[in-house]
mmCIF file of C-alpha atoms in Angstrom:
data_model
loop_
_atom_site.group_PDB
_atom_site.id
_atom_site.type_symbol
_atom_site.label_atom_id
_atom_site.label_comp_id
_atom_site.label_asym_id
_atom_site.label_seq_id
_atom_site.Cartn_x
_atom_site.Cartn_y
_atom_site.Cartn_z
ATOM 1 C CA MET A 1 -4.727 12.016 18.648
ATOM 2 C CA GLY A 2 -4.256 8.682 17.332
ATOM 3 C CA ILE A 3 -1.832 5.780 18.155
ATOM 4 C CA TYR A 4 1.008 4.746 16.342
ATOM 5 C CA VAL A 5 1.498 0.765 16.319
ATOM 6 C CA ALA A 6 4.400 -1.188 15.402
ATOM 7 C CA ARG A 7 5.010 -5.123 14.969
ATOM 8 C CA PHE A 8 8.367 -6.330 15.723
ATOM 9 C CA GLU A 9 11.023 -8.848 16.543
ATOM 10 C CA ASN A 10 13.179 -8.755 19.542
ATOM 11 C CA ASN A 11 15.211 -11.736 20.931
ATOM 12 C CA GLY A 12 13.730 -13.876 18.640
ATOM 13 C CA GLU A 13 9.892 -13.031 19.343
ATOM 14 C CA VAL A 14 7.315 -11.162 17.795
ATOM 15 C CA HIS A 15 5.747 -8.631 19.646
ATOM 16 C CA TRP A 16 3.244 -5.649 19.070
ATOM 17 C CA GLY A 17 3.876 -2.079 20.516
ATOM 18 C CA VAL A 18 3.122 1.376 20.808
ATOM 19 C CA VAL A 19 5.474 3.861 19.303
ATOM 20 C CA GLU A 20 6.249 7.218 20.662
ATOM 21 C CA ASN A 21 9.531 9.412 20.294
ATOM 22 C CA GLU A 22 11.502 6.695 18.597
ATOM 23 C CA ARG A 23 10.672 4.345 21.442
ATOM 24 C CA ILE A 24 8.314 1.221 21.647
ATOM 25 C CA TYR A 25 6.062 0.412 24.591
ATOM 26 C CA PRO A 26 5.653 -3.340 24.065
ATOM 27 C CA LEU A 27 2.052 -4.696 24.546
ATOM 28 C CA LYS A 28 1.952 -7.785 27.429
ATOM 29 C CA GLU A 29 -0.198 -9.848 25.104
ATOM 30 C CA ASN A 30 1.048 -11.092 21.926
ATOM 31 C CA PHE A 31 -1.339 -11.370 18.917
ATOM 32 C CA GLU A 32 -0.151 -13.740 16.096
ATOM 33 C CA THR A 33 -2.298 -11.665 13.635
ATOM 34 C CA LEU A 34 -3.444 -7.818 12.888
ATOM 35 C CA LYS A 35 -6.881 -9.200 12.769
ATOM 36 C CA SER A 36 -6.394 -10.420 16.365
ATOM 37 C CA PHE A 37 -4.694 -7.262 17.624
ATOM 38 C CA LEU A 38 -7.672 -5.272 16.279
ATOM 39 C CA GLU A 39 -10.173 -7.277 17.793
ATOM 40 C CA ASN A 40 -8.694 -7.839 21.335
ATOM 41 C CA GLY A 41 -5.632 -5.500 21.654
ATOM 42 C CA ILE A 42 -6.575 -1.981 21.288
ATOM 43 C CA PRO A 43 -7.756 -1.299 24.897
ATOM 44 C CA GLU A 44 -4.258 -2.460 25.996
ATOM 45 C CA ALA A 45 -2.541 -0.018 23.533
ATOM 46 C CA GLU A 46 -4.604 2.666 24.580
ATOM 47 C CA LYS A 47 -3.424 2.121 28.133
ATOM 48 C CA VAL A 48 0.221 1.749 27.124
ATOM 49 C CA ALA A 49 0.013 4.821 25.248
ATOM 50 C CA SER A 50 -0.534 6.648 28.455
ATOM 51 C CA GLU A 51 1.579 4.387 31.129
ATOM 52 C CA GLY A 52 3.444 1.944 29.275
ATOM 53 C CA ASP A 53 6.347 0.329 30.317
ATOM 54 C CA PRO A 54 9.090 -1.073 29.740
ATOM 55 C CA ILE A 55 10.737 0.804 26.773
ATOM 56 C CA LEU A 56 12.621 -0.255 23.941
ATOM 57 C CA ALA A 57 14.508 1.897 21.512
ATOM 58 C CA LEU A 58 13.283 1.608 17.784
ATOM 59 C CA SER A 59 16.626 0.976 16.776
ATOM 60 C CA ASP A 60 17.261 -1.984 19.144
ATOM 61 C CA VAL A 61 14.424 -3.988 17.225
ATOM 62 C CA LYS A 62 13.741 -5.392 13.910
ATOM 63 C CA LEU A 63 10.457 -3.831 12.556
ATOM 64 C CA LEU A 64 7.904 -6.192 10.843
ATOM 65 C CA SER A 65 5.056 -5.385 8.259
ATOM 66 C CA PRO A 66 2.046 -4.567 10.367
ATOM 67 C CA ILE A 67 -0.141 -6.353 7.756
ATOM 68 C CA THR A 68 -0.297 -9.998 8.566
ATOM 69 C CA GLN A 69 -0.477 -12.925 6.135
ATOM 70 C CA GLN A 70 -3.874 -13.548 6.290
ATOM 71 C CA ALA A 71 -5.160 -10.419 5.110
ATOM 72 C CA GLN A 72 -6.795 -9.433 1.802
ATOM 73 C CA ILE A 73 -4.909 -7.181 -0.128
ATOM 74 C CA VAL A 74 -7.432 -5.324 -2.352
ATOM 75 C CA CYS A 75 -6.016 -2.383 -4.872
ATOM 76 C CA GLN A 76 -7.580 0.279 -6.842
ATOM 77 C CA GLY A 77 -5.746 1.192 -9.966
ATOM 78 C CA THR A 78 -5.103 4.387 -11.843
ATOM 79 C CA ASN A 79 -6.734 6.400 -9.270
ATOM 80 C CA TYR A 80 -4.904 9.562 -9.921
ATOM 81 C CA SER A 81 -5.098 11.859 -12.916
ATOM 82 C CA ALA A 82 -1.340 12.236 -13.113
ATOM 83 C CA HIS A 83 -0.870 8.507 -13.102
ATOM 84 C CA ARG A 84 -3.599 7.883 -15.756
ATOM 85 C CA ALA A 85 -1.798 10.476 -17.994
ATOM 86 C CA GLU A 86 1.396 8.698 -18.033
ATOM 87 C CA THR A 87 -0.060 5.312 -18.736
ATOM 88 C CA GLY A 88 -1.896 6.632 -21.925
ATOM 89 C CA LEU A 89 -5.238 6.977 -20.223
ATOM 90 C CA ASP A 90 -7.853 9.871 -20.294
ATOM 91 C CA VAL A 91 -7.062 11.916 -17.360
ATOM 92 C CA LYS A 92 -10.709 12.288 -16.270
ATOM 93 C CA ARG A 93 -12.204 10.166 -13.768
ATOM 94 C CA PRO A 94 -13.383 7.112 -15.151
ATOM 95 C CA SER A 95 -16.919 5.579 -15.243
ATOM 96 C CA PHE A 96 -15.885 2.635 -13.147
ATOM 97 C CA ASN A 97 -13.258 2.025 -10.335
ATOM 98 C CA LEU A 98 -10.552 -0.270 -11.194
ATOM 99 C CA ILE A 99 -10.081 -2.938 -8.628
ATOM 100 C CA PHE A 100 -7.648 -5.850 -8.556
ATOM 101 C CA THR A 101 -5.790 -7.871 -5.777
ATOM 102 C CA LYS A 102 -2.503 -8.970 -4.641
ATOM 103 C CA ALA A 103 -1.282 -12.154 -3.040
ATOM 104 C CA SER A 104 -0.796 -11.672 0.846
ATOM 105 C CA SER A 105 2.492 -13.631 0.523
ATOM 106 C CA THR A 106 4.009 -10.403 -1.124
ATOM 107 C CA LEU A 107 3.987 -8.736 2.185
ATOM 108 C CA ALA A 108 7.418 -7.617 3.415
ATOM 109 C CA GLY A 109 8.534 -5.392 6.015
ATOM 110 C CA PRO A 110 10.517 -2.232 6.602
ATOM 111 C CA GLY A 111 14.402 -3.007 5.699
ATOM 112 C CA ASP A 112 13.200 -5.925 3.877
ATOM 113 C CA GLU A 113 14.737 -6.595 0.543
ATOM 114 C CA ILE A 114 12.454 -6.645 -2.742
ATOM 115 C CA ILE A 115 13.366 -9.539 -4.695
ATOM 116 C CA CYS A 116 13.199 -9.042 -8.560
ATOM 117 C CA PRO A 117 12.952 -12.460 -10.317
ATOM 118 C CA PRO A 118 15.660 -13.159 -13.006
ATOM 119 C CA HIS A 119 12.902 -12.961 -15.800
ATOM 120 C CA VAL A 120 11.528 -9.690 -14.781
ATOM 121 C CA GLU A 121 13.291 -6.568 -16.725
ATOM 122 C CA LEU A 122 10.743 -3.924 -16.014
ATOM 123 C CA LEU A 123 10.372 -3.816 -12.179
ATOM 124 C CA ASP A 124 8.222 -0.603 -10.909
ATOM 125 C CA TYR A 125 7.426 1.241 -7.635
ATOM 126 C CA GLU A 126 3.994 2.608 -6.439
ATOM 127 C CA ILE A 127 3.492 4.420 -3.336
ATOM 128 C CA GLU A 128 -0.125 4.170 -1.768
ATOM 129 C CA VAL A 129 -1.880 5.012 1.136
ATOM 130 C CA GLY A 130 -3.302 1.647 2.580
ATOM 131 C CA LEU A 131 -6.694 1.628 4.603
ATOM 132 C CA VAL A 132 -7.007 -1.087 7.283
ATOM 133 C CA ILE A 133 -10.172 -2.307 7.844
ATOM 134 C CA GLY A 134 -11.165 -2.433 11.407
ATOM 135 C CA LYS A 135 -14.744 -3.925 11.562
ATOM 136 C CA GLU A 136 -16.394 -7.010 9.455
ATOM 137 C CA ILE A 137 -18.151 -5.891 6.467
ATOM 138 C CA THR A 138 -20.574 -8.843 5.058
ATOM 139 C CA GLU A 139 -23.422 -6.677 3.322
ATOM 140 C CA GLN A 140 -23.940 -3.779 1.100
ATOM 141 C CA LEU A 141 -23.432 -0.610 3.103
ATOM 142 C CA ASN A 142 -23.375 3.357 2.725
ATOM 143 C CA ILE A 143 -20.031 4.460 3.665
ATOM 144 C CA THR A 144 -19.805 8.162 4.058
ATOM 145 C CA LYS A 145 -17.249 10.558 5.398
ATOM 146 C CA GLU A 146 -19.264 10.617 8.508
ATOM 147 C CA ASN A 147 -19.368 6.881 9.280
ATOM 148 C CA ILE A 148 -16.090 5.691 7.702
ATOM 149 C CA HIS A 149 -14.622 5.637 11.076
ATOM 150 C CA GLU A 150 -16.391 2.645 11.994
ATOM 151 C CA TYR A 151 -15.064 0.529 9.481
ATOM 152 C CA VAL A 152 -11.490 1.777 8.919
ATOM 153 C CA ALA A 153 -9.149 1.288 11.838
ATOM 154 C CA GLY A 154 -6.071 3.231 10.630
ATOM 155 C CA ILE A 155 -3.573 3.888 7.758
ATOM 156 C CA VAL A 156 -0.456 2.385 6.724
ATOM 157 C CA ILE A 157 2.265 2.958 3.968
ATOM 158 C CA THR A 158 2.507 0.565 1.201
ATOM 159 C CA ASN A 159 4.463 -0.018 -1.812
ATOM 160 C CA ASP A 160 2.689 -1.723 -4.971
ATOM 161 C CA ILE A 161 5.705 -3.224 -6.613
ATOM 162 C CA SER A 162 4.922 -4.276 -9.906
ATOM 163 C CA ALA A 163 6.477 -6.517 -12.840
ATOM 164 C CA ARG A 164 5.264 -4.372 -15.767
ATOM 165 C CA ASP A 165 6.421 -7.026 -18.481
ATOM 166 C CA ILE A 166 4.430 -9.679 -16.735
ATOM 167 C CA GLN A 167 1.449 -7.478 -16.052
ATOM 168 C CA PHE A 168 0.886 -6.154 -19.441
ATOM 169 C CA THR A 169 2.149 -9.112 -21.749
ATOM 170 C CA HIS A 170 0.409 -11.899 -19.828
ATOM 171 C CA LEU A 171 -2.449 -9.420 -19.277
ATOM 172 C CA GLN A 172 -2.476 -10.589 -15.620
ATOM 173 C CA TRP A 173 -2.305 -7.759 -13.158
ATOM 174 C CA TYR A 174 -2.489 -10.039 -10.152
ATOM 175 C CA LYS A 175 0.253 -12.137 -11.460
ATOM 176 C CA GLY A 176 2.699 -9.074 -12.477
ATOM 177 C CA LYS A 177 2.234 -7.583 -9.015
ATOM 178 C CA SER A 178 1.910 -10.687 -6.674
ATOM 179 C CA TYR A 179 5.680 -11.870 -6.273
ATOM 180 C CA ARG A 180 7.023 -12.692 -2.874
ATOM 181 C CA THR A 181 8.139 -9.116 -1.267
ATOM 182 C CA PHE A 182 6.044 -7.185 -3.863
ATOM 183 C CA CYS A 183 4.032 -5.323 -0.998
ATOM 184 C CA PRO A 184 6.097 -3.631 1.435
ATOM 185 C CA THR A 185 4.241 -2.083 4.266
ATOM 186 C CA GLY A 186 4.990 -0.095 7.292
ATOM 187 C CA PRO A 187 7.078 0.718 9.243
ATOM 188 C CA PHE A 188 3.598 1.791 11.511
ATOM 189 C CA LEU A 189 0.232 1.213 11.358
ATOM 190 C CA TYR A 190 -1.673 4.591 12.548
ATOM 191 C CA LEU A 191 -4.748 3.706 14.398
ATOM 192 C CA LEU A 192 -6.867 6.992 13.591
ATOM 193 C CA ASP A 193 -9.084 8.733 16.219
ATOM 194 C CA LYS A 194 -12.844 9.306 15.283
ATOM 195 C CA GLN A 195 -12.031 12.969 14.753
ATOM 196 C CA GLU A 196 -9.093 12.488 12.591
ATOM 197 C CA LEU A 197 -10.657 10.215 9.671
ATOM 198 C CA SER A 198 -11.004 13.407 7.295
ATOM 199 C CA ILE A 199 -7.068 13.343 7.313
ATOM 200 C CA ILE A 200 -7.391 10.727 4.652
ATOM 201 C CA HIS A 201 -8.487 13.264 2.260
ATOM 202 C CA ASN A 202 -5.142 15.490 2.799
ATOM 203 C CA LEU A 203 -2.076 13.467 3.240
ATOM 204 C CA ASP A 204 1.176 13.999 1.482
ATOM 205 C CA ILE A 205 2.798 11.158 -0.151
ATOM 206 C CA THR A 206 6.428 11.038 -1.509
ATOM 207 C CA LEU A 207 8.641 8.442 -2.953
ATOM 208 C CA THR A 208 12.253 8.514 -3.723
ATOM 209 C CA VAL A 209 14.636 6.226 -5.466
ATOM 210 C CA ASN A 210 18.376 6.604 -4.258
ATOM 211 C CA GLY A 211 17.218 10.268 -2.888
ATOM 212 C CA GLU A 212 15.545 11.274 -5.979
ATOM 213 C CA VAL A 213 12.036 12.287 -5.685
ATOM 214 C CA ARG A 214 9.978 10.388 -8.417
ATOM 215 C CA GLN A 215 6.432 10.833 -6.866
ATOM 216 C CA SER A 216 4.861 13.544 -4.812
ATOM 217 C CA ALA A 217 1.193 14.008 -4.344
ATOM 218 C CA ASN A 218 -1.611 14.601 -1.951
ATOM 219 C CA THR A 219 -4.825 12.378 -1.243
ATOM 220 C CA SER A 220 -7.070 15.066 -2.138
ATOM 221 C CA GLN A 221 -6.153 14.120 -5.712
ATOM 222 C CA LEU A 222 -7.897 10.789 -5.373
ATOM 223 C CA LEU A 223 -10.449 10.298 -8.214
ATOM 224 C CA PHE A 224 -12.686 7.681 -6.339
ATOM 225 C CA LYS A 225 -12.632 8.532 -2.251
ATOM 226 C CA PRO A 226 -12.031 5.667 0.304
ATOM 227 C CA GLU A 227 -15.739 5.882 1.403
ATOM 228 C CA GLU A 228 -16.883 5.421 -2.150
ATOM 229 C CA THR A 229 -14.631 2.589 -2.971
ATOM 230 C CA LEU A 230 -15.543 0.726 0.431
ATOM 231 C CA THR A 231 -19.415 1.482 -0.490
ATOM 232 C CA GLU A 232 -18.892 -0.220 -3.747
ATOM 233 C CA LEU A 233 -16.672 -2.925 -2.638
ATOM 234 C CA SER A 234 -19.389 -3.922 0.237
ATOM 235 C CA GLY A 235 -21.698 -4.775 -2.468
ATOM 236 C CA LEU A 236 -19.634 -7.417 -3.705
ATOM 237 C CA MET A 237 -17.308 -9.064 -1.049
ATOM 238 C CA ASN A 238 -16.683 -9.313 2.364
ATOM 239 C CA PHE A 239 -13.857 -7.753 4.583
ATOM 240 C CA TYR A 240 -12.491 -8.441 8.006
ATOM 241 C CA PRO A 241 -10.428 -6.775 10.463
ATOM 242 C CA GLY A 242 -6.715 -6.342 9.118
ATOM 243 C CA ASP A 243 -7.824 -6.388 5.463
ATOM 244 C CA LEU A 244 -5.794 -3.718 3.704
ATOM 245 C CA ILE A 245 -7.057 -1.731 0.700
ATOM 246 C CA MET A 246 -4.526 0.138 -1.398
ATOM 247 C CA THR A 247 -5.809 3.353 -2.771
ATOM 248 C CA GLY A 248 -3.797 4.054 -5.828
ATOM 249 C CA THR A 249 -0.618 5.743 -6.685
ATOM 250 C CA PRO A 250 -0.181 9.031 -7.999
ATOM 251 C CA GLY A 251 1.864 9.930 -11.201
ATOM 252 C CA GLY A 252 5.788 9.205 -11.278
ATOM 253 C CA VAL A 253 6.175 5.656 -11.895
ATOM 254 C CA ALA A 254 8.627 4.252 -14.421
ATOM 255 C CA MET A 255 6.268 3.395 -16.572
ATOM 256 C CA HIS A 256 5.398 5.812 -19.346
ATOM 257 C CA LEU A 257 2.774 4.878 -22.216
ATOM 258 C CA THR A 258 1.388 6.715 -25.056
ATOM 259 C CA PRO A 259 -2.503 5.956 -25.728
ATOM 260 C CA GLN A 260 -1.603 3.775 -28.603
ATOM 261 C CA GLU A 261 0.963 1.691 -26.833
ATOM 262 C CA MET A 262 -1.409 1.067 -24.008
ATOM 263 C CA GLU A 263 -4.280 0.011 -26.308
ATOM 264 C CA VAL A 264 -1.575 -2.268 -27.821
ATOM 265 C CA LEU A 265 -0.715 -3.719 -24.465
ATOM 266 C CA GLN A 266 -4.194 -4.128 -23.074
ATOM 267 C CA SER A 267 -5.577 -5.763 -26.162
ATOM 268 C CA PRO A 268 -5.967 -9.783 -25.942
ATOM 269 C CA ALA A 269 -6.451 -9.848 -29.476
ATOM 270 C CA ILE A 270 -2.992 -8.784 -30.391
ATOM 271 C CA ALA A 271 -0.158 -11.496 -29.911
ATOM 272 C CA PHE A 272 2.898 -11.344 -27.813
ATOM 273 C CA GLU A 273 5.112 -10.752 -30.724
ATOM 274 C CA GLU A 274 3.351 -7.690 -31.925
ATOM 275 C CA LYS A 275 3.547 -6.306 -28.247
ATOM 276 C CA LYS A 276 7.434 -6.587 -28.213
ATOM 277 C CA HIS A 277 8.300 -3.313 -29.785
ATOM 278 C CA THR A 278 6.349 -1.518 -26.985
ATOM 279 C CA ILE A 279 8.124 -3.562 -24.299
ATOM 280 C CA ILE A 280 11.497 -2.680 -25.909
ATOM 281 C CA ASN A 281 10.527 0.792 -25.801
ATOM 282 C CA GLN A 282 9.843 0.893 -22.038
ATOM 283 C CA LYS A 283 13.220 -1.015 -21.638
ATOM 284 C CA ASN A 284 14.854 2.028 -22.661
ATOM 285 C CA LEU A 285 13.325 4.251 -19.842
ATOM 286 C CA PRO A 286 15.591 5.271 -17.038
ATOM 287 C CA ASN A 287 13.544 4.845 -14.108
ATOM 288 C CA TYR A 288 12.647 1.170 -13.684
ATOM 289 C CA LEU A 289 14.337 -0.488 -10.666
ATOM 290 C CA LYS A 290 17.578 -2.059 -10.891
ATOM 291 C CA ALA A 291 19.595 -4.147 -8.226
ATOM 292 C CA GLY A 292 20.896 -1.909 -5.361
ATOM 293 C CA ASP A 293 18.212 0.638 -6.122
ATOM 294 C CA LEU A 294 17.004 2.134 -2.346
ATOM 295 C CA ILE A 295 13.043 3.005 -2.506
ATOM 296 C CA CYS A 296 12.032 5.307 0.503
ATOM 297 C CA CYS A 297 8.355 6.082 0.728
ATOM 298 C CA GLU A 298 6.674 8.629 3.302
ATOM 299 C CA ILE A 299 3.062 9.698 4.070
ATOM 300 C CA LYS A 300 2.272 12.691 6.385
ATOM 301 C CA SER A 301 -0.365 14.929 7.146
ATOM 302 C CA SER A 302 -0.142 18.247 5.489
ATOM 303 C CA ASP A 303 0.197 20.105 8.915
ATOM 304 C CA GLY A 304 2.811 17.567 10.077
ATOM 305 C CA LYS A 305 0.613 16.156 12.932
ATOM 306 C CA ILE A 306 0.647 12.526 11.661
ATOM 307 C CA ASN A 307 3.955 10.946 10.126
ATOM 308 C CA LEU A 308 3.789 7.183 9.095
ATOM 309 C CA GLY A 309 7.586 7.241 9.206
ATOM 310 C CA VAL A 310 9.722 6.116 5.985
ATOM 311 C CA LEU A 311 9.262 2.826 4.566
ATOM 312 C CA GLU A 312 12.629 1.697 3.160
ATOM 313 C CA ASN A 313 13.407 -1.261 0.912
ATOM 314 C CA LYS A 314 16.245 -2.048 -1.448
ATOM 315 C CA VAL A 315 15.819 -4.209 -4.634
ATOM 316 C CA VAL A 316 18.005 -6.864 -5.113
ATOM 317 C CA SER A 317 18.158 -9.663 -7.748
ATOM 318 C CA SER A 318 17.099 -13.200 -7.020
#
C-alpha cells in the first residue's frame, strides 16, 4: 500500500506528516514546499509510516493544501464524454487534448473558503483527479502504464472552480479559472506504491453541493489517459517534482450549453453584446454556486482500499 501524506498547521507552525486512522505521525524535518518533501522527505515518511511517534489527532490540526505555491498547475479540459455533451461538444474523443493552466495562487486547502468575486455571477465547480509529478521531466518521453510510476508520485483531490462568465465572454480560460481560492486541493496526498499505478484508471469520483450529488463518474471514462497526456506534454514543457496535472472533470457541472450556444461563446468574431443572450440563459440555470453553498469532493478506488478523504469548502462572497 501507498502512504497518505498531509501538510498541516499546528501551534502556528507548518509540518508534514503521515496519516493513518484519523491520526497524523509528524515528520521531524520541515519542508517548505511539496517539491522539497518529494525530493528529500519520502524516506522519513516511509519510516514514520511503520514506527512513527508522536501522534496527533486530525481533528486537532488545520489541514493545508498539500500542493504548494511554487507548483505549476496544468489542466485538461473536456476530457469526459458526459462533460463534453453538457457543454455542447461532440461526445467522441477529439483529435487533440485540450490543455490550459491555472495560477498557483488559486491553491486553497481543506475547509478554506472559496471566494467569489463580486462581478462573477456564474461560479461553477469541477472535481478532478490531480496527478502529482515526482520526477523532473525536461525532454520528450514515451510514458506508458508500465513506467508512469517513475514520473507520477501520487494523486490528490482537486476542484477546478471556474467563473464561466469570465471564461467565455472574455475568451480567457486562464483568467476565468485563476482567481485566488479557485483550486482547493487535499485533504491528503496519496503516494502511490509502484504496484498501484493502475488504480489511476479505476477511481470513483463524487462531488456534492449541500448534500446533493452533482458529479459522479469513474476515471476509466477519461478520454485522454494520464500516460498519453504526460507523453504529449513532455514534448512541449518541463515538469518538476510537486507540479500538478488536473485530469479533467466529468459531467454534472452547473453549466449547460447547446452546440449553438457553445459556438457563439467560443467565437472571437462575435461581439460581447451578441453573447449576452446566452449568458442570460445561463443565469437561469439552478446549479451555479452561490454564497453559503458547501461543496464536498471525494475520490476513492472502486474496491475501497484507497480513499483520498473529503475535500470540503464553502462558497463566500468577497
